[in-house]
Structure formats: C-alpha cells, structure tokens
Coordinates of C-alpha atoms in Angstrom, one line a residue:
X22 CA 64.9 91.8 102.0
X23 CA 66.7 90.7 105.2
X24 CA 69.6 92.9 106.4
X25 CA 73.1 92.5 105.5
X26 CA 75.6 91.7 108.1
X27 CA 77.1 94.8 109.0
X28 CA 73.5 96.5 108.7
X29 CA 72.5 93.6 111.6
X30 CA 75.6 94.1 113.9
X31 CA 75.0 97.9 113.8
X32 CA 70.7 97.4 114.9
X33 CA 72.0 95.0 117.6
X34 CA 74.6 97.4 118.9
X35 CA 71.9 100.4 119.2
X36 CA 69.5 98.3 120.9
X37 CA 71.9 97.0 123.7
X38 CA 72.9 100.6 123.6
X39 CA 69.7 101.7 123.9
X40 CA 69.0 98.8 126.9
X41 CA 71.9 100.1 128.7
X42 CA 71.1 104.2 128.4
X43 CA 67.0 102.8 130.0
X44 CA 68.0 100.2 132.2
X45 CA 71.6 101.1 133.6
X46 CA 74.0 98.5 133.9
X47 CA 73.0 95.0 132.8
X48 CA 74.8 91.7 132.3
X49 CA 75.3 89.5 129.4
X50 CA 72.7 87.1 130.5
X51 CA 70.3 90.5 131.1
X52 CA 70.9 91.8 127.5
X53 CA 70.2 88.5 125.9
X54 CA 66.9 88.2 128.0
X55 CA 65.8 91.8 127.0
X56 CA 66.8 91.4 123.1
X57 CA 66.0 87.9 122.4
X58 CA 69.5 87.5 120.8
X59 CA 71.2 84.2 121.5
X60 CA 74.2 84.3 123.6
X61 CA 76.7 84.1 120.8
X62 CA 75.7 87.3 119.0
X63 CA 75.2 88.8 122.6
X64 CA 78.6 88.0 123.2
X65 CA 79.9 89.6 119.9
X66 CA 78.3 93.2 120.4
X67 CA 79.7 92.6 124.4
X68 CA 83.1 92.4 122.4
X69 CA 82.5 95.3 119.5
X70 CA 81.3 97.5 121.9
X71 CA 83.7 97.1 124.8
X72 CA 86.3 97.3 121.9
X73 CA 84.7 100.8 120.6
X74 CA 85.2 102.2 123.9
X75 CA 81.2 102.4 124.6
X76 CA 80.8 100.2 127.4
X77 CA 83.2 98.9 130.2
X78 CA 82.6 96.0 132.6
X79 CA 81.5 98.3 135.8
X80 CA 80.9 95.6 138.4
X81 CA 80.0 92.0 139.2
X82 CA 76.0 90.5 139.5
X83 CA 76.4 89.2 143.1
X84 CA 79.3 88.5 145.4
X85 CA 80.3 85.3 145.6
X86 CA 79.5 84.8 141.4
X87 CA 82.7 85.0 139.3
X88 CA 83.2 84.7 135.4
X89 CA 82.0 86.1 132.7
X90 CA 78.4 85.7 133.1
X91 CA 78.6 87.5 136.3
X92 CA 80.1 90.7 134.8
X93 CA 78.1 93.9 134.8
X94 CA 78.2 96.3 131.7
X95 CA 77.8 99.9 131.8
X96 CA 77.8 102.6 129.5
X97 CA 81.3 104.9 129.3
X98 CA 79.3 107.8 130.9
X99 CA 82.7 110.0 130.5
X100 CA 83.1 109.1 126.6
X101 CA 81.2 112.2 126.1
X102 CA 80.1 115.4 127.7
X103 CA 77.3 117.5 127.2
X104 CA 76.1 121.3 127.6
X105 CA 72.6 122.5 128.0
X106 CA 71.2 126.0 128.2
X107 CA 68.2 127.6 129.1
X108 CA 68.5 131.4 128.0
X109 CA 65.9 133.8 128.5
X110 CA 65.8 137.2 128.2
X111 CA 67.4 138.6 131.9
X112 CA 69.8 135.7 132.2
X113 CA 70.9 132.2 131.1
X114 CA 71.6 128.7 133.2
X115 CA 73.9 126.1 132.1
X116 CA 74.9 122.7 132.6
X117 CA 76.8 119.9 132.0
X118 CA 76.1 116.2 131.8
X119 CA 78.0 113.2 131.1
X120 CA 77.0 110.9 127.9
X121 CA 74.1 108.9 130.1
X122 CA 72.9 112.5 131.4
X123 CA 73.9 112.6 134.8
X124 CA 74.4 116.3 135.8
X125 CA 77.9 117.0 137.1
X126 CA 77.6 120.6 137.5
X127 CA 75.5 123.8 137.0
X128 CA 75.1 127.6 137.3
X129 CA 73.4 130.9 136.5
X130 CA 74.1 134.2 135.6
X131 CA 71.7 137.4 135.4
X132 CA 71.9 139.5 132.5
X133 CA 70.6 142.3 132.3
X134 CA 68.5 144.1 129.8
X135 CA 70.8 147.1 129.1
X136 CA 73.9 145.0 128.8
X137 CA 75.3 145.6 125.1
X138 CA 75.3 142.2 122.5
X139 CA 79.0 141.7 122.8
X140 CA 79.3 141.7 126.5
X141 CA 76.4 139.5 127.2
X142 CA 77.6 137.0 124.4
X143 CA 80.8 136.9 126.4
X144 CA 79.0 136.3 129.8
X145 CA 76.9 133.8 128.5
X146 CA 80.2 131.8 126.9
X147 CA 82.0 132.3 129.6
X148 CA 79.8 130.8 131.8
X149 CA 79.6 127.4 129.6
X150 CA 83.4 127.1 129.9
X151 CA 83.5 127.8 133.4
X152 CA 80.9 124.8 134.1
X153 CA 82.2 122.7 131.4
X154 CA 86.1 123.0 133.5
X155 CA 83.8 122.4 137.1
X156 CA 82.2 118.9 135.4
X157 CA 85.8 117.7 134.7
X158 CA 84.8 117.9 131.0
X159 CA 88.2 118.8 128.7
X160 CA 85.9 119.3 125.8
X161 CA 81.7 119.7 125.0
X162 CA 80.8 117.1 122.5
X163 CA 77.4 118.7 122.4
X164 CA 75.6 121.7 123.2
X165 CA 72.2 122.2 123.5
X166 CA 70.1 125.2 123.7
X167 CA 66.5 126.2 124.8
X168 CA 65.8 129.9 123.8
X169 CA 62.2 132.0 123.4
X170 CA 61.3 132.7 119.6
X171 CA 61.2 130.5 116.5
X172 CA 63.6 128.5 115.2
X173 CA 63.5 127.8 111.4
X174 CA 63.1 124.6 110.8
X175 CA 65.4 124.7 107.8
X176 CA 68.4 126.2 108.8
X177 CA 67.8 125.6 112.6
X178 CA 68.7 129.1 113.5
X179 CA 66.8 131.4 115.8
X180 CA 64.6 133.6 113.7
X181 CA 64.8 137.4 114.0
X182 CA 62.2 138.4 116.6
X183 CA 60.7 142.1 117.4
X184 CA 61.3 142.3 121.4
X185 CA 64.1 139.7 122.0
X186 CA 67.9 140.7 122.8
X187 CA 70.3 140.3 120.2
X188 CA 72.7 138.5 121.4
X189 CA 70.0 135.0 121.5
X190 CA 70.7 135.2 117.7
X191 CA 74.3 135.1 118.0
X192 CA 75.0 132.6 121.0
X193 CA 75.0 129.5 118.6
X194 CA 77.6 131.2 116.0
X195 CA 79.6 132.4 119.2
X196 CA 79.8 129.2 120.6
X197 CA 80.4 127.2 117.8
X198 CA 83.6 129.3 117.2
X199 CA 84.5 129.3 120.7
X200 CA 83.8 125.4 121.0
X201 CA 84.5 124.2 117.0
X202 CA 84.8 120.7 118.0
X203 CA 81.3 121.0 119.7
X204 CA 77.8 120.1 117.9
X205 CA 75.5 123.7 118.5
X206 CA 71.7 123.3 118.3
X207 CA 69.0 125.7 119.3
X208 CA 65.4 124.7 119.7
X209 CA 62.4 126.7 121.2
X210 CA 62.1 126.9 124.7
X211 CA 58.7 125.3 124.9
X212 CA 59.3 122.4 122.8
X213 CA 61.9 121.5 124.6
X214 CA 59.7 122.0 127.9
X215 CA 57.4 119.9 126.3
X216 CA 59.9 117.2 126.0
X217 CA 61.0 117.1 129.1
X218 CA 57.2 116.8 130.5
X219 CA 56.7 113.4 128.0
X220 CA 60.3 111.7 129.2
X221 CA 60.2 113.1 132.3
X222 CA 57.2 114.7 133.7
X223 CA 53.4 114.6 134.0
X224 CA 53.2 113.8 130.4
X225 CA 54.9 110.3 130.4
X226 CA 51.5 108.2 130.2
X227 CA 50.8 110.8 127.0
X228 CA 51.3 110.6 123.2
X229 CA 49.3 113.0 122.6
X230 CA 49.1 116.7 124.2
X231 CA 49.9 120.2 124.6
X232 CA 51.9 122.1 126.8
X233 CA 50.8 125.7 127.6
X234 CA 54.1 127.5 129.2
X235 CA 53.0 130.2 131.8
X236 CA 56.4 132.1 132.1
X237 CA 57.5 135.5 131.2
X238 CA 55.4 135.2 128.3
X239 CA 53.3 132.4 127.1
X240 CA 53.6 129.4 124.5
X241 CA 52.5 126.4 123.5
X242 CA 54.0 123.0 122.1
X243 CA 52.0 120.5 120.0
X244 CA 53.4 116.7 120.8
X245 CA 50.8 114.6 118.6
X246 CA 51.0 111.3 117.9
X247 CA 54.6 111.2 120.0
X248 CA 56.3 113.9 117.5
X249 CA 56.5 117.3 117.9
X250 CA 55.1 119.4 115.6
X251 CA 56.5 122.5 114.1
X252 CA 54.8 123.9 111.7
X253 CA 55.8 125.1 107.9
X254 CA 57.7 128.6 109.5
X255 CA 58.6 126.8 113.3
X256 CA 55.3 129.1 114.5
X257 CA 53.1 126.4 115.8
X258 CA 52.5 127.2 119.5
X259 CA 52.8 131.0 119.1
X260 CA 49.6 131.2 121.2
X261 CA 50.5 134.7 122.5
X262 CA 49.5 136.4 119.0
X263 CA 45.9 134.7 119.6
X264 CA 43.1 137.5 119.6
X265 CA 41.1 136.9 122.5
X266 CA 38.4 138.9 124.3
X267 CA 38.5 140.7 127.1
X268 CA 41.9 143.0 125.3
X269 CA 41.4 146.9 123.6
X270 CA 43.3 146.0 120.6
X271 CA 44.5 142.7 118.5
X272 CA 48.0 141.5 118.5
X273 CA 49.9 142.6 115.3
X274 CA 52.6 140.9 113.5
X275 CA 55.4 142.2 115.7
X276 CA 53.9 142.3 118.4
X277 CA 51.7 140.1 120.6
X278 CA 49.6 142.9 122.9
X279 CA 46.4 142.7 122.7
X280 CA 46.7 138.5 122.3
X281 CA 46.4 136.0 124.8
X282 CA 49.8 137.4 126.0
X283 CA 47.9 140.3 127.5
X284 CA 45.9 137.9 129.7
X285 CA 48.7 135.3 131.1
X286 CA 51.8 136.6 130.6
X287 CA 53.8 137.3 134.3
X288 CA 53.2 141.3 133.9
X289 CA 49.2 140.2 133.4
X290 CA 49.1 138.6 136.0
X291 CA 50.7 140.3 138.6
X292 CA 48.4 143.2 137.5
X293 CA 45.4 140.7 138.0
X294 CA 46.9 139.7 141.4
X295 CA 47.0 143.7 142.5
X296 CA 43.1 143.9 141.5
X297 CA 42.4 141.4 144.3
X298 CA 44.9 142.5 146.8
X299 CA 47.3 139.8 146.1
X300 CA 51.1 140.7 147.2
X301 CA 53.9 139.2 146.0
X302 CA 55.7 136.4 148.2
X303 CA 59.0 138.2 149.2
X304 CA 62.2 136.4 147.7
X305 CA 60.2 134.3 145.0
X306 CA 62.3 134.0 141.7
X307 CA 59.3 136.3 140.0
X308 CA 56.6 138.3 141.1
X309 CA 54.1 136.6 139.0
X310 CA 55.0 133.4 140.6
X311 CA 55.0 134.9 144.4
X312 CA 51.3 135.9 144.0
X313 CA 50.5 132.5 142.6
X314 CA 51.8 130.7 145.3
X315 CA 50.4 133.3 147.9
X316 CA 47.0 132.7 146.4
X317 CA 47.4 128.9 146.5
X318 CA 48.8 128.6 149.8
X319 CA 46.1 130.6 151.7
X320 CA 43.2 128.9 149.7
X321 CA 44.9 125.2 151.1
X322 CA 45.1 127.0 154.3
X323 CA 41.3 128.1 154.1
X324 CA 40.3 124.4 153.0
X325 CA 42.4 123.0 155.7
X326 CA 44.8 121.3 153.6
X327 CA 47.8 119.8 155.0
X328 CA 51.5 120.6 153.3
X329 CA 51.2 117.2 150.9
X330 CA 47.8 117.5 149.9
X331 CA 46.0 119.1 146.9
X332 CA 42.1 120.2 147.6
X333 CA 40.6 121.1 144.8
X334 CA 38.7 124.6 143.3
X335 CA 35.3 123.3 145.1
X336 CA 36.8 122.7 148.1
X337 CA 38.5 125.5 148.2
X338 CA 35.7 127.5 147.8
X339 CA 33.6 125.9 150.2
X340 CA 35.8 126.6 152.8
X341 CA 35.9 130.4 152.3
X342 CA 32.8 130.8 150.7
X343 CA 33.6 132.3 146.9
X344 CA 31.2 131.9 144.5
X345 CA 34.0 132.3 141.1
X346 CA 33.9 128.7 139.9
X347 CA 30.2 129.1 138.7
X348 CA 29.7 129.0 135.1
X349 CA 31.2 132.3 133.4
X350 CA 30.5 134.0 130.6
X351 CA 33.5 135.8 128.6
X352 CA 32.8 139.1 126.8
X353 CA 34.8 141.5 125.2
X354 CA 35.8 144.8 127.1
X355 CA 38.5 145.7 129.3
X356 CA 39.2 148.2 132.1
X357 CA 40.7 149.1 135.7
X358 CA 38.4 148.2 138.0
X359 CA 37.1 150.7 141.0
X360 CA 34.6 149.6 143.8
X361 CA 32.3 151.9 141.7
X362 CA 33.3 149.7 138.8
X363 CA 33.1 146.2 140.4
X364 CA 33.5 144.2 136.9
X365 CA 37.0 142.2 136.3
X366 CA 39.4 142.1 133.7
X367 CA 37.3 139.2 131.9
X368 CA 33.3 139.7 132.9
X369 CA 31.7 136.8 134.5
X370 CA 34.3 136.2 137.6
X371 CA 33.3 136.5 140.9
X372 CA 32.5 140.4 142.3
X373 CA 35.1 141.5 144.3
X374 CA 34.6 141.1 148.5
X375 CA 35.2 144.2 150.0
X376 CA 38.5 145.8 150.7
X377 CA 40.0 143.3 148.6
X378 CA 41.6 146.2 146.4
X379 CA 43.6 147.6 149.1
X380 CA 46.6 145.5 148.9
X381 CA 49.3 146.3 145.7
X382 CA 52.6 144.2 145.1
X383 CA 55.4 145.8 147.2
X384 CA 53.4 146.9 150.1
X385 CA 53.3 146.3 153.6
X386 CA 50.8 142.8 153.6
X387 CA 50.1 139.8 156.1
X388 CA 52.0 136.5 155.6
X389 CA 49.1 135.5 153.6
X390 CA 45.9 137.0 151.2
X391 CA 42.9 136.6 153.0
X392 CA 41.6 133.1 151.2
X393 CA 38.2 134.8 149.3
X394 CA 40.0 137.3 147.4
X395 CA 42.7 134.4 146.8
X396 CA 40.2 131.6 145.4
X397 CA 38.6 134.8 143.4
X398 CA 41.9 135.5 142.4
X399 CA 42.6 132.2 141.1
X400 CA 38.9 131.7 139.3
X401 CA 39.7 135.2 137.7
X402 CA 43.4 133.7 136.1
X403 CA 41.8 130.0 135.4
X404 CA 39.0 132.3 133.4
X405 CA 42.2 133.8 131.4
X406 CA 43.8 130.5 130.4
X407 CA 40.3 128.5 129.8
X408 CA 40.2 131.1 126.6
X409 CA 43.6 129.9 125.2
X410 CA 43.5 126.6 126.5
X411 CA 39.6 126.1 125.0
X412 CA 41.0 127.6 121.8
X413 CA 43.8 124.5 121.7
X414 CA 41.1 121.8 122.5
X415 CA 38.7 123.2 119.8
X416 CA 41.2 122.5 117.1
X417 CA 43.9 120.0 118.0
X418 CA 41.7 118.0 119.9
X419 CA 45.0 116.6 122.2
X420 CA 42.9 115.1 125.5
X421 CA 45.5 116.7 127.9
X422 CA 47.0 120.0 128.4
X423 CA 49.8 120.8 130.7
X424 CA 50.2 123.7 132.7
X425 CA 53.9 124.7 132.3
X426 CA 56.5 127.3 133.3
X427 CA 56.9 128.9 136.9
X428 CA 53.1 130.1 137.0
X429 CA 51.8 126.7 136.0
X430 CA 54.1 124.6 138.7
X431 CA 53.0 127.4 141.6
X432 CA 49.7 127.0 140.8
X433 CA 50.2 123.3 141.1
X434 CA 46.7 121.4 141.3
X435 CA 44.5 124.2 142.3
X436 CA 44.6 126.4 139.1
X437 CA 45.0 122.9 137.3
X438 CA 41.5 121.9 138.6
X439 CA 39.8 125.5 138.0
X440 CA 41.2 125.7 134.4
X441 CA 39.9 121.6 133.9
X442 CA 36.0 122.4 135.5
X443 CA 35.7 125.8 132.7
X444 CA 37.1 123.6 130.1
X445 CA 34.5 120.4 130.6
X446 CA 31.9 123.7 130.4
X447 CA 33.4 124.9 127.3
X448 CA 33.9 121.9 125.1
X449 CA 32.5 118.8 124.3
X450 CA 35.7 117.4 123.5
X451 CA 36.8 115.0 127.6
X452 CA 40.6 116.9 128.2
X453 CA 42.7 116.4 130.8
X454 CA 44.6 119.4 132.7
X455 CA 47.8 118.9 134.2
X456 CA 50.2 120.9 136.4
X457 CA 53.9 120.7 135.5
X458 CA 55.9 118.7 138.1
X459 CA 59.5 120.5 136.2
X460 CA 58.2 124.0 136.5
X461 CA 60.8 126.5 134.6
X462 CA 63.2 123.4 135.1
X463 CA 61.9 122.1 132.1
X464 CA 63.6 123.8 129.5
X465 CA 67.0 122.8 131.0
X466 CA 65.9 119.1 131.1
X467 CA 65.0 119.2 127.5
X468 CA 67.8 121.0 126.1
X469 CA 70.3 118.4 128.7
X470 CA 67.9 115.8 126.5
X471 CA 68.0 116.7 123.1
X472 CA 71.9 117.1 123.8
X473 CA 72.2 113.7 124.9
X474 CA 70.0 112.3 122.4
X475 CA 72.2 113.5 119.4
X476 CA 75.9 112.8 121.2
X477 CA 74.0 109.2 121.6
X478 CA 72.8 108.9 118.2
X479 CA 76.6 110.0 116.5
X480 CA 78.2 107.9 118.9
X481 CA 76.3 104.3 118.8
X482 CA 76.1 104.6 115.1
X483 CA 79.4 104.9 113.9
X484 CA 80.1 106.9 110.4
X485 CA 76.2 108.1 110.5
X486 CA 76.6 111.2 112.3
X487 CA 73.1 113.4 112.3
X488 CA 72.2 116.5 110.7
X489 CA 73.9 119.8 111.9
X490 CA 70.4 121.0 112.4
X491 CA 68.9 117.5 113.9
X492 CA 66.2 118.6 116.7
X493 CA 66.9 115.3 118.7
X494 CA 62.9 114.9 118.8

C-alpha cells in the first residue's frame, strides 16, 4: 500500500534531515543526488523545512556561483539545546550541546561521599544551570543522563541499588521540576558508553559486541545485531555479580564481593598493582588508572617503543624478559602474597622477581616500575579480565570485546593484546579485543547522544513526539 501524501512529505523531510545531521551542510543539487528525489520534491522539503525553522541557507557552494542552486543548507543548530550528564558516585560532569551536537560548554564538580541527598541534588542542578547559561542556551530542550545501576526498562527510572548514593535516584525528578519544559532520561552508564564506542569509537566497523567498562567498578553492555540489549529487569551486563575463581566467597544479591568485581574493579587493582610494586602515577584522575599507565609506560620503555607506537605483550616481554604470557591455568584460592608465599592473586601468573614487593601506592618510587614486575603486573590483571571476558565469549558469542572505562583506555593496546592471546587459549570461538579510544569520556558522549537523538526525533517529526521513557538506542 503506497504512502499517503502527508506520510511521504514527512519520510522525505527526515531523510534530508537525517543527510544534513551526517553530512553537514549540503545544497539542493547535493540532497537530490544523495536521496534520489527529483528536483521538484527536493525543492518542496527545501521550502517546508526552511519554513519550519529547521534549516537556514548557511552559505554559498563556490564564490563566483549565484542563485539558488548555489545555496548551502544547514541545520538550525541553535533551535534546540541539549544537556548531558555523566554522574558517578564522587561527582558529576555536565554539558551542553547545540541540536547537531556541537559542545558549547562543560564542567565538573566533586561530590563527596558524606555530602547529605539534598545538598548534592542541589550541586548537581546547579551545576546544569550554570553550564546551560555559559552555552547561551535560555532553555534545555533535553537532558540526558548516564548513571551506575539499572534502569527499569518500564518506567525508565533508576532502580534502588544497595551501595549507591541517594540522591542518583532523585536527580531525574529534581531536574524535571527544576527544568519542566525539559525532556529527563536516565540510562546506564555503560550502555551509553557502549554507544558512544559504535558511533564514535573503536566499535564503528561493529554490529555486533560487548563493551567491558574497567572503572570504579565494572560492567558490561550487550550491542547485538546493532541494538542494545537490556534484559527482562535492565540487568544484562551486571557482570560484577559473576562468581569467579580466585575470590573467598560468592557475590550475594546486594552485593557484588566476591564476583568479578573483586578481581577488576579500581580498589582490585590497585591492590594487585601494590603486590608487584607498582606506585601510583602522581596527579592521575585515579589511582587504579596511575598504576596502569605506570605499568604500560615502562613496559614500552623496556621494548623501546617510541611515544606513537603500540608493541605488543610478546614484545614486551622479550625485551625484559618475563615469562607471564605463557599459558595459565586459573584455580580457585585467594591470599596475600609473602616471598615465602610466592603465588598471585589468580595461580598460574608469572612468580614474582625479587624485590618487586617492596614498592606500595603512596610511597617514595622512581619515575617508572622497573619493566619485569610491570609486564608481570599487566599478565597478572589481563589473567583477571580473561575470566569475565571468556565468560561473555562463551555465551554471547559477540567476536569483539572492548576494553572500556579509565583502566581500559590506560592500558591502551598492551592489556588489550594480553587479554586477546588468553582469550584465543581459552575459546574456540575467533574474538577480537579492543582498547577504548573515549576512555571514561564515553559515558558523556552517549548521554550528549541519546539527548540529541530524541530532541532530533521530536523535532523532524512534527506531532510524533517519543516516549517519556524513549532510550534514544
């Protein structure tokens, strides 16, 4: 049954829409070439949408051209303005975007563990209207934020979770009665992070995969087949609450010790970093990412890697002769270890070289780990996220898995490559593994995206706004 009229002039609008958002500014001759439509209709949705206030003539196609065919269309960037935030549990970061997406400004603010609901509410809101007035933007068409926990995927809310501040649960009500003209959605960190990686990131070239955030805490999002899935409760990717070996206990349903949280979350491995005498990088955003980076660095150094370049775990290894990438073999059992007590956190790693235990995050340390206990180092974590990350691969079969988060993008292509050679050992199934290129970035970007995606999708389809609770993805 062909379309009606009005049903045809609405498709055509969204694709030269759509053109536009991808492609920046275009001509009339451009968008007939890209949409097959003939000149005359071209012309038409020109008109409607210049008329609608969507697009504007923003320049000519060459400087001697004049007329009509020579005018360059743009989308009204300031029609709209958008919020995104990326809260976490000591602070939040906001910022504001025009309707196209272009950042026009942005800021932090710690806060801190101990700060009551109320006041931290009224930090993080004031913060959004402070940014909002610094972008020129009189009022938020939509806000989107990016927040640890689950989000229930029928009411779009944030779920009540054991460990995480109150006032997460409260920020979307607060806003949306501080801001009642603005559209307020939440969506889980991770997802969004995962979003950003397929539009923007190492996972462009990917339908299919799975992003494993190495933050704070850990989590995972499942992109299959190009949509994100969620699960019946908004649980999938709650890979911290999988038992693993190598823990004394198994995670409960409030609480994810004793999980794969115990082995990669930033506390694990900073502890895992002080076994091998790995200090913290002084000033880095977190610990957990300072001893990352301080392991990577000195293992480039070792292999004689220049700034730019990448060597992998073999190379790495041959240069300062550690032994950790061998096969491995993961046990149960868990326990400090002493030089009488030469075993790691996860049997089957490398044995320690001697004296590597006398360094501890916080103490006086050279510029950088010697590079043995650093490669060792960096086997022993890659042996920690092989088990989640093998766990993933045995069941979703995705073909590539991203290293997110701060820890993942200060690892960069050294853990990448360590966590890749224990996986091709561990399954049959070929699976790519990828370091982020957004790093904690990521969350921002998606939320900034999902934001944009649903101002975009009210606004070029007049009279169909989306659902209160639409994810954007």
């Amino acid at each position: 049954m062909p379309a009606s009229p009005s049903t045809a002039r609405a498709i055509n609008d969204r694709l030269a829409l759509r053109l536009l958002q991808q492609e920046g500014p275009l001509t009339a001759g451009q968008l007939k070439q890209l949409t097959g439509l003939s000149r005359p209709t071209v012309a038409d949705l020109v008109e409607r949408l210049g008329a609608a206030g969507l697009i504007a003539v923003v320049g000519e196609a060459g400087e001697q051209r004049r007329g009509p065919n020579a005018k360059v269309y743009g989308i009204v960037a300031d029609r709209a303005h958008l919020a995104a935030l990326d809260v976490r549990t000591e602070g939040v970061a906001v910022a504001v975007a025009d309707l196209v997406g272009r950042v026009l400004a942005e800021a932090s603010v710690p806060i801190a563990g101990d700060t009551g609901t109320g006041p931290a509410l009224e930090q993080a809101v004031t913060l959004v209207e402070r940014v909002a007035k610094e972008a020129g933007a009189e009022r938020l068409h939509t806000v989107g934020i990016g927040a640890p926990g689950l989000v229930d995927p029928s009411s779009g809310e944030l779920r009540d979770s054991t460990g995480l501040p109150e006032w997460h649960r409260r920020l979307v009500a607060t806003l949306q009665e501080r801001l009642p003209e603005a559209r307020v959605s939440v969506e889980n960190e991770t997802n969004l992070a995962a979003l950003a990686e397929q539009r923007d990131g190492v996972a462009r070239d990917r339908d299919t995969f799975v992003l494993l955030w190495l933050g704070h805490g850990t989590g995972a999002a499942v992109v299959l087949d190009g949509a994100l899935r969620r699960g019946a409760s908004g649980g999938t990717g709650e890979i911290g609450f999988l038992p693993v070996p190598g823990t004394t206990a198994l995670p409960t349903s409030t609480d994810c010790e004793g999980g794969f949280h115990s082995l990669a979350s930033s506390a694990a491995v900073v502890s895992l970093a002080a076994e091998w005498g790995i200090p913290a990088t002084p000033g880095e955003q977190t610990p957990a990412v300072g001893v990352v980076r301080a392991a990577v660095a000195a293992v480039r150094a070792a292999a004689g890697g220049g700034p730019g370049e990448e060597p992998t775990a073999n190379d790495a290894e041959g240069a300062v002769g550690a032994s950790g990438t061998g096969s491995s073999t993961l046990t149960p059992g868990r326990g400090a270890r002493t030089p009488e007590s030469p075993a790691p956190l996860l049997p089957g790693g490398a044995a320690p070289v001697p004296g590597a235990e006398s360094g501890t995050p916080g103490a006086e340390a050279p510029p950088r780990p010697a590079p043995a206990p650093a490669a060792r180092f960096l086997d022993a974590l890659a042996d920690r996220l092989a088990v989640g990350v093998a766990s993933v691969v045995a069941i979703l079969d995705p073909g590539c898995v991203v290293l997110g988060g701060e820890v993942g993008q200060a690892g960069g292509e050294e853990l990448a490559s360590r966590v890749r050679d224990r996986i091709a050992r561990m399954t049959p199934l070929p699976t790519e593994v990828r370091a982020t290129t957004l790093g904690g970035g990521a969350v921002l970007r998606g939320a900034l995206l999902t934001a944009r995606d649903r101002a975009q999708e009210e606004l070029f389809t007049p009279g169909e706004p989306p659902s209160p609770h639409s994810p954007g993805w």
